[in-house]
Amino acid sequence: NSRQHQYRPGSPPGQTQLSSRTLSTRRELYERDFPLYKQPVEIGCFSLDSERRFFNDSRQLRYYVEPDRNPNFDLRDGYKERFKKRDDGVKEKLDHILRWIVANKSKLNSRTASACALDADFVTWRGHLTKLLTTPYETKEGWLLAVTRFRGTLYMSEVETETSRRERENRTDRHEEMMYWGYKFEQYTCADTVHSVPDPGGVVNTNEAFCTVVQTRLADHKLLFSGEVDCRDKDPNAPAPPGCYVELKTSAEICTPKQRSNFHRFKLLKWWAQSFLPGVPRVVAGFRDHEGVVVSMETFQISKISHLIKNEYNCWKPTVCMNFCCDFLSFVKRVVTEDSKSVVYLFSWEPRRDVTYSVYRDSQYSFLPDWFVEEMSS
Ligand code: A3P
Ligand code: MG
Ligand code: MG
């Protein structure tokens, strides 16, 4: 039981977990040996097309085409004439992952004699786990995670906070345009097939996605999660997935030591957490100026990021991220005891607070669809 490590002998009161109903997010509690994190294995993938339709295949996987060192990509090009934005008011919850599970039910290992039990303690999105990893260092945005135990597996799905909904509904035009830039960068650097080249004249459609489904283990937690993947190495001799995957990012050009320090302290934390989880080995970054022109490129190996940040004073630590996530999952296992499709335990966190939870029966928070429950029961 990894929880026993939270009680550090000699810690003054207030540094240990005082209540069994809450979980502290204080960094000092999670500074211990790096927990076991098994190499993630890809067990499948799926695609979402230009209309957000699900396909149990890799049709949306794109291929990375290395640009010049100083490419001069204009990220504003095509905004808004060649932009189809996904409706982010539609909450898809775990639906796509559940569809993948149903489509691959016969291939999934059974834990017990019962053919419908999944060989996973947790099913969730990679993005939800990224938020857990960065929680000890997050000072602005809280989160809500809904958890339902169904046939022994814990399904974990994010609920939008009131603050986040208000921000989404009140984004400025500048912010909306800057969100487009990241996708436009993908269009400049990705081709649809191994032998083709990028088409910057096409439409940027953010409904389209390729998602990997991976299985791994964090200490004694068996995880099955899915995450969107930007593209892959086009070399046929590249490592098998997820080793061949490439994460693309844009970031403001770094001109001062202060900007470099902020980049290490805040951006690299998010980039590391997102790619480390599914075992994506590298991030390709395009640095852009204030007009949205990419002026330089840099590749970051995920395995080298922890060394890069070691010179920053009081910087984030991978071990704190992983130990907090591990302890949160143990906390969830301890709390979420009732096995029922319609019961939701809602875990809630706000910066400078402990994680708390409340329980809901047949509420607006229930998220396992009837079609999933029926498929998994037959
Ligand atoms: P950048 O990565 O260049 O920031 P991802 O990097 O995860 O593949 O996401 C692709 C793009 O989606 C991002 O490009 C950014 O433009 C947009 N995006 C992703 N998450 C976002 C968020 N939480 N808020 C705003 N934009 C986001
Ligand atoms: Mg992406
Ligand atoms: Mg990206």
Coordinates of C-alpha atoms and ligand atoms in Angstrom, one line a residue:
N1 CA 0.0 0.0 0.0
S2 CA 1.7 3.2 -1.3
R3 CA -0.3 5.3 1.2
Q4 CA 1.9 4.3 4.1
H5 CA 4.7 6.4 2.6
Q6 CA 2.7 9.6 3.2
Y7 CA 3.3 9.4 6.9
R8 CA 6.9 10.5 7.1
P9 CA 8.3 9.9 10.5
G10 CA 9.4 13.2 12.0
S11 CA 7.2 15.4 9.9
P12 CA 5.5 18.1 11.9
P13 CA 1.7 18.0 12.2
G14 CA 0.1 19.5 9.1
Q15 CA 2.6 17.8 6.7
T16 CA 0.9 14.5 6.9
Q17 CA -2.5 13.4 5.7
L18 CA -4.8 14.3 8.7
S19 CA -8.1 13.1 7.4
S20 CA -9.2 10.1 5.5
R21 CA -11.9 12.1 3.8
T22 CA -9.5 14.5 2.1
L23 CA -6.2 14.3 0.3
S24 CA -3.5 16.9 0.6
T25 CA -1.8 18.3 -2.5
R26 CA 1.3 19.7 -0.7
R27 CA 4.4 19.0 -2.7
E28 CA 6.6 18.0 0.4
L29 CA 4.3 15.0 1.0
Y30 CA 5.2 13.5 -2.4
E31 CA 9.0 13.9 -2.4
R32 CA 10.0 10.2 -2.2
D33 CA 11.3 7.6 -4.6
F34 CA 9.8 7.6 -8.1
P35 CA 7.0 5.0 -8.1
L36 CA 6.9 2.1 -10.5
Y37 CA 5.5 3.2 -13.9
K38 CA 5.5 0.4 -16.4
Q39 CA 6.4 1.2 -20.0
P40 CA 3.0 2.0 -21.6
V41 CA 1.9 -0.5 -24.2
E42 CA -0.4 0.5 -27.1
I43 CA -3.3 -2.0 -27.1
G44 CA -5.3 -0.2 -29.9
C45 CA -6.3 3.1 -31.4
F46 CA -9.2 4.9 -32.9
S47 CA -10.0 7.9 -35.1
L48 CA -12.5 10.7 -35.1
D49 CA -13.3 12.1 -38.5
S50 CA -14.2 15.7 -39.7
E51 CA -17.6 15.3 -38.2
R52 CA -16.4 13.7 -35.0
R53 CA -17.5 10.2 -36.0
F54 CA -15.8 7.2 -34.4
F55 CA -13.7 4.6 -36.3
N56 CA -11.9 1.7 -34.7
D57 CA -8.8 2.3 -36.8
S58 CA -5.8 4.7 -37.5
R59 CA -7.3 6.5 -40.5
Q60 CA -6.6 10.0 -38.9
L61 CA -2.9 9.2 -38.0
R62 CA -0.6 11.7 -39.7
Y63 CA 3.1 11.7 -40.5
Y64 CA 5.6 14.2 -39.3
V65 CA 7.6 16.1 -42.0
E66 CA 10.6 17.9 -40.6
P67 CA 10.5 21.6 -41.6
D68 CA 13.5 24.0 -41.9
R69 CA 15.2 25.2 -38.7
N70 CA 13.8 28.7 -39.4
P71 CA 10.5 27.9 -41.2
N72 CA 8.6 31.3 -41.1
F73 CA 5.2 29.5 -40.8
D74 CA 2.4 32.1 -40.6
L75 CA 0.0 30.6 -38.0
R76 CA -2.6 33.2 -38.7
D77 CA -3.1 32.1 -42.3
G78 CA -6.6 30.6 -42.8
Y79 CA -8.2 32.1 -39.7
K80 CA -11.2 32.0 -39.9
E81 CA -11.9 31.2 -43.6
R82 CA -10.3 27.7 -43.5
F83 CA -11.1 26.8 -39.9
K84 CA -13.8 24.4 -38.7
K85 CA -13.8 24.4 -34.9
R86 CA -15.0 21.5 -32.8
D87 CA -18.0 22.4 -30.6
D88 CA -16.4 22.3 -27.2
G89 CA -19.8 22.9 -25.5
V90 CA -20.6 19.3 -26.4
K91 CA -19.3 17.1 -23.5
E92 CA -18.3 13.7 -24.9
K93 CA -17.2 12.4 -21.5
L94 CA -15.6 8.9 -21.9
D95 CA -17.9 7.9 -24.8
H96 CA -15.2 7.4 -27.4
I97 CA -13.1 5.2 -25.1
L98 CA -16.2 3.2 -24.2
R99 CA -17.0 2.7 -27.8
W100 CA -13.4 1.5 -28.3
I101 CA -13.8 -0.9 -25.4
V102 CA -17.0 -2.3 -26.8
A103 CA -15.5 -2.7 -30.2
N104 CA -12.5 -4.6 -28.8
K105 CA -14.3 -6.5 -26.0
S106 CA -13.3 -9.9 -27.3
K107 CA -9.6 -9.0 -27.5
L108 CA -9.4 -7.5 -24.0
N109 CA -8.0 -9.8 -21.3
S110 CA -10.4 -10.9 -18.7
R111 CA -9.3 -10.5 -15.1
T112 CA -11.6 -13.2 -13.8
A113 CA -13.8 -16.0 -15.1
S114 CA -16.5 -13.4 -15.8
A115 CA -16.0 -12.5 -19.5
C116 CA -17.2 -8.9 -18.8
A117 CA -14.6 -7.8 -16.3
L118 CA -11.9 -5.5 -17.7
D119 CA -8.3 -6.0 -16.8
A120 CA -8.0 -2.5 -15.5
D121 CA -8.5 -0.7 -12.3
F122 CA -9.0 2.7 -14.0
V123 CA -10.3 3.8 -17.4
T124 CA -9.9 7.4 -18.3
W125 CA -8.5 10.0 -20.7
R126 CA -4.8 10.8 -20.7
G127 CA -5.7 14.5 -20.3
H128 CA -7.4 13.8 -16.9
L129 CA -4.2 12.1 -15.7
T130 CA -2.1 15.0 -16.9
K131 CA -4.2 17.3 -14.7
L132 CA -3.5 15.0 -11.7
L133 CA 0.2 14.9 -12.4
T134 CA 0.5 18.7 -12.4
T135 CA -1.9 19.3 -9.5
P136 CA 0.9 19.8 -6.8
Y137 CA 2.2 22.7 -8.9
E138 CA -1.1 24.2 -10.2
T139 CA -2.0 27.6 -8.8
K140 CA -4.8 28.8 -11.1
E141 CA -7.2 26.1 -12.3
G142 CA -9.0 23.5 -10.1
W143 CA -10.7 20.4 -11.4
L144 CA -13.7 18.1 -10.9
L145 CA -13.4 14.3 -11.6
A146 CA -16.5 12.1 -11.6
V147 CA -15.7 8.4 -10.7
T148 CA -18.1 5.4 -11.1
R149 CA -17.2 1.9 -10.1
F150 CA -18.7 -0.6 -12.6
R151 CA -17.9 -4.3 -12.5
G152 CA -14.8 -3.6 -10.4
T153 CA -13.3 -1.0 -12.8
L154 CA -13.1 2.7 -11.8
Y155 CA -14.2 5.0 -14.7
M156 CA -13.0 8.5 -14.3
S157 CA -14.4 11.4 -16.3
E158 CA -13.9 15.1 -16.0
V159 CA -16.7 17.5 -15.2
E160 CA -16.2 21.1 -16.3
T161 CA -15.9 23.6 -13.4
E162 CA -18.1 26.7 -13.3
T163 CA -14.9 28.8 -13.7
S164 CA -13.8 26.9 -16.7
R165 CA -17.2 27.1 -18.3
R166 CA -17.3 30.9 -17.8
E167 CA -13.8 31.3 -19.3
R168 CA -14.8 29.1 -22.3
E169 CA -17.9 31.2 -22.9
N170 CA -16.1 34.5 -22.5
R171 CA -12.9 33.9 -24.5
T172 CA -11.6 37.0 -26.3
D173 CA -11.1 37.0 -30.1
R174 CA -7.3 37.1 -29.6
H175 CA -7.5 34.0 -27.4
E176 CA -9.7 32.1 -29.9
E177 CA -7.3 32.9 -32.7
M178 CA -4.3 31.8 -30.6
M179 CA -6.0 28.5 -29.9
Y180 CA -6.1 28.1 -33.7
W181 CA -2.3 28.6 -34.0
G182 CA -1.5 25.3 -32.4
Y183 CA -3.6 23.4 -34.9
K184 CA -2.3 25.4 -37.8
F185 CA 1.2 24.5 -36.8
E186 CA 0.2 20.8 -37.0
Q187 CA -1.1 21.4 -40.5
Y188 CA 2.3 22.9 -41.6
T189 CA 4.2 19.9 -40.2
C190 CA 2.0 16.9 -40.9
A191 CA 1.2 14.9 -44.0
D192 CA -1.8 12.6 -44.4
T193 CA 0.2 9.7 -45.8
V194 CA 3.8 8.4 -45.5
H195 CA 4.7 9.7 -49.0
S196 CA 2.8 12.9 -49.1
V197 CA 3.7 16.5 -48.0
P198 CA 1.8 18.9 -45.7
D199 CA -0.9 21.0 -47.3
P200 CA -1.0 24.4 -45.6
G201 CA -3.8 25.4 -48.1
G202 CA -6.3 23.0 -46.6
V203 CA -9.0 23.4 -43.9
V204 CA -8.0 23.1 -40.2
N205 CA -10.7 20.9 -38.7
T206 CA -10.4 20.3 -35.0
N207 CA -13.0 17.5 -35.0
E208 CA -10.4 15.2 -36.5
A209 CA -8.3 13.2 -34.1
F210 CA -6.2 10.1 -33.8
C211 CA -6.1 8.5 -30.4
T212 CA -3.9 5.8 -29.0
V213 CA -5.2 3.4 -26.3
V214 CA -2.5 2.3 -23.9
Q215 CA -2.3 0.0 -20.9
T216 CA 0.2 0.5 -18.1
R217 CA 0.6 0.3 -14.4
L218 CA 1.4 3.0 -11.8
A219 CA 2.5 1.1 -8.6
D220 CA -0.5 -1.2 -7.9
H221 CA -2.9 0.7 -10.2
K222 CA -3.6 -1.0 -13.6
L223 CA -4.5 1.8 -16.0
L224 CA -6.2 1.8 -19.4
F225 CA -6.3 5.3 -21.0
S226 CA -6.5 7.0 -24.3
G227 CA -4.9 10.1 -25.5
E228 CA -4.8 12.1 -28.7
V229 CA -1.6 11.8 -30.7
D230 CA -0.5 14.5 -33.2
C231 CA 1.6 12.4 -35.6
R232 CA 4.2 9.7 -36.0
D233 CA 7.7 9.4 -37.4
K234 CA 7.4 8.4 -41.0
D235 CA 10.5 6.2 -41.0
P236 CA 9.1 2.6 -41.3
N237 CA 12.1 1.6 -39.1
A238 CA 11.0 3.9 -36.2
P239 CA 10.1 2.1 -32.9
A240 CA 6.7 0.6 -32.6
P241 CA 3.9 2.8 -31.1
P242 CA 4.0 4.7 -28.8
G243 CA 7.7 5.1 -29.4
C244 CA 7.3 6.5 -32.9
Y245 CA 4.7 9.1 -31.9
V246 CA 5.6 12.9 -31.9
E247 CA 3.8 15.6 -29.9
L248 CA 3.7 19.0 -31.6
K249 CA 3.6 22.2 -29.6
T250 CA 3.9 25.9 -30.2
S251 CA 5.2 28.4 -27.7
A252 CA 6.1 32.1 -27.5
E253 CA 9.7 32.8 -28.6
I254 CA 12.1 33.0 -25.7
C255 CA 14.1 36.3 -25.6
T256 CA 15.0 36.8 -21.9
P257 CA 16.3 34.7 -19.0
K258 CA 13.0 35.3 -17.2
Q259 CA 11.1 33.9 -20.2
R260 CA 13.4 30.9 -20.3
S261 CA 12.9 30.3 -16.6
N262 CA 9.1 30.5 -17.0
F263 CA 9.2 28.2 -20.0
H264 CA 11.1 25.6 -17.9
R265 CA 8.9 26.0 -14.8
F266 CA 5.4 26.0 -16.4
K267 CA 5.4 24.9 -20.0
L268 CA 7.8 22.0 -19.8
L269 CA 5.9 20.6 -16.8
K270 CA 2.7 20.4 -18.9
W271 CA 4.6 19.1 -21.9
W272 CA 6.4 16.5 -19.9
A273 CA 3.3 15.2 -18.1
Q274 CA 1.2 14.9 -21.2
S275 CA 3.8 12.9 -23.2
F276 CA 5.4 10.9 -20.4
L277 CA 2.1 9.3 -19.5
P278 CA 1.5 7.5 -22.9
G279 CA 5.2 7.0 -23.5
V280 CA 5.5 9.5 -26.3
P281 CA 9.3 10.1 -26.5
R282 CA 9.6 13.5 -28.1
V283 CA 8.0 16.9 -28.4
V284 CA 8.7 19.1 -31.5
A285 CA 8.2 22.8 -30.6
G286 CA 7.7 25.7 -32.9
F287 CA 8.6 29.0 -31.3
R288 CA 6.5 31.9 -32.6
D289 CA 6.6 35.7 -32.3
H290 CA 3.7 37.9 -31.3
E291 CA 2.3 38.0 -34.8
G292 CA 2.1 34.2 -34.9
V293 CA 5.1 33.5 -37.1
V294 CA 7.1 30.5 -36.2
V295 CA 10.7 31.7 -36.1
S296 CA 12.5 28.6 -34.8
M297 CA 12.1 24.9 -34.1
E298 CA 13.4 22.7 -31.3
T299 CA 13.0 19.0 -30.4
F300 CA 12.7 18.0 -26.7
Q301 CA 13.3 14.4 -25.7
I302 CA 10.9 13.7 -22.8
S303 CA 13.5 11.6 -21.0
K304 CA 15.9 14.7 -20.9
I305 CA 13.4 17.3 -19.7
S306 CA 14.0 16.5 -16.0
H307 CA 17.7 17.3 -16.5
L308 CA 17.0 20.5 -18.4
I309 CA 15.1 21.9 -15.5
K310 CA 17.5 20.9 -12.7
N311 CA 19.1 24.4 -12.7
E312 CA 15.9 26.2 -11.9
Y313 CA 15.4 27.2 -8.3
N314 CA 12.5 25.4 -6.6
C315 CA 11.4 23.8 -9.8
W316 CA 8.8 21.0 -10.3
K317 CA 9.8 17.4 -9.9
P318 CA 8.6 14.4 -11.9
T319 CA 8.5 12.2 -8.7
V320 CA 6.1 14.6 -6.9
C321 CA 3.8 14.5 -9.9
M322 CA 3.8 10.7 -10.1
N323 CA 3.5 10.1 -6.4
F324 CA 0.6 12.5 -6.1
C325 CA -1.2 10.8 -8.9
C326 CA -0.5 7.4 -7.4
D327 CA -1.8 8.5 -4.0
F328 CA -4.9 10.1 -5.5
L329 CA -5.7 6.8 -7.3
S330 CA -5.3 4.9 -4.0
F331 CA -7.6 7.5 -2.3
V332 CA -10.2 6.9 -5.1
K333 CA -10.0 3.2 -4.7
R334 CA -10.6 3.5 -0.9
V335 CA -13.5 6.0 -1.3
V336 CA -15.3 4.6 -4.3
T337 CA -16.7 1.3 -2.8
E338 CA -20.2 1.1 -4.2
D339 CA -20.2 -0.7 -7.6
S340 CA -23.1 0.8 -9.5
K341 CA -23.4 2.4 -13.0
S342 CA -25.5 5.2 -11.6
V343 CA -23.5 6.3 -8.6
V344 CA -20.9 9.0 -9.1
Y345 CA -18.3 10.0 -6.5
L346 CA -17.3 13.6 -7.5
F347 CA -13.7 14.5 -6.5
S348 CA -13.1 18.2 -6.3
W349 CA -10.0 20.3 -6.0
E350 CA -9.3 24.0 -5.9
P351 CA -5.7 25.5 -5.7
R352 CA -4.4 25.9 -2.1
R353 CA -7.0 23.3 -0.9
D354 CA -7.2 19.6 -0.2
V355 CA -9.0 17.2 -2.6
T356 CA -12.5 16.5 -1.3
Y357 CA -15.4 14.4 -2.6
S358 CA -19.2 14.0 -2.5
V359 CA -21.5 11.2 -3.6
Y360 CA -24.4 11.4 -6.1
R361 CA -27.0 8.8 -7.0
D362 CA -28.9 8.9 -10.3
S363 CA -27.8 12.5 -10.9
Q364 CA -26.8 14.8 -13.7
Y365 CA -23.2 13.5 -13.1
S366 CA -23.9 9.8 -14.1
F367 CA -21.9 9.3 -17.3
L368 CA -21.9 5.6 -18.2
P369 CA -24.2 5.3 -21.2
D370 CA -26.9 2.5 -21.3
W371 CA -25.4 1.1 -24.5
F372 CA -22.1 0.5 -22.7
V373 CA -23.7 -1.0 -19.6
E374 CA -25.8 -3.4 -21.7
E375 CA -22.8 -4.4 -23.9
M376 CA -20.6 -5.1 -20.9
S377 CA -23.4 -7.1 -19.2
S378 CA -24.1 -9.5 -22.1
Ligands
A3P1 P1 -0.2 24.0 -28.8 O1 0.1 22.6 -28.4 O2 0.7 24.5 -29.8 O3 -0.4 24.8 -27.6 P2 -2.0 19.5 -28.2 O4 -0.8 20.3 -28.1 O5 -2.4 18.9 -26.9 O6 -1.9 18.5 -29.3 O7 -3.2 20.5 -28.6 C1 -3.2 21.1 -29.8 C2 -3.7 22.6 -29.7 O8 -4.9 22.7 -29.1 C3 -2.8 23.4 -28.9 O9 -1.6 23.8 -29.5 C4 -3.7 24.6 -28.6 O10 -3.7 25.5 -29.6 C5 -5.0 23.9 -28.4 N1 -5.3 23.6 -27.0 C6 -5.0 22.4 -26.4 N2 -5.4 22.5 -25.1 C7 -5.8 23.7 -24.9 C8 -6.3 24.3 -23.8 N3 -6.5 23.7 -22.6 N4 -6.7 25.6 -23.9 C9 -6.5 26.2 -25.1 N5 -6.1 25.7 -26.2 C10 -5.7 24.4 -26.1
MG2 MG -2.8 17.1 -30.0
MG3 MG 0.2 19.1 -29.8

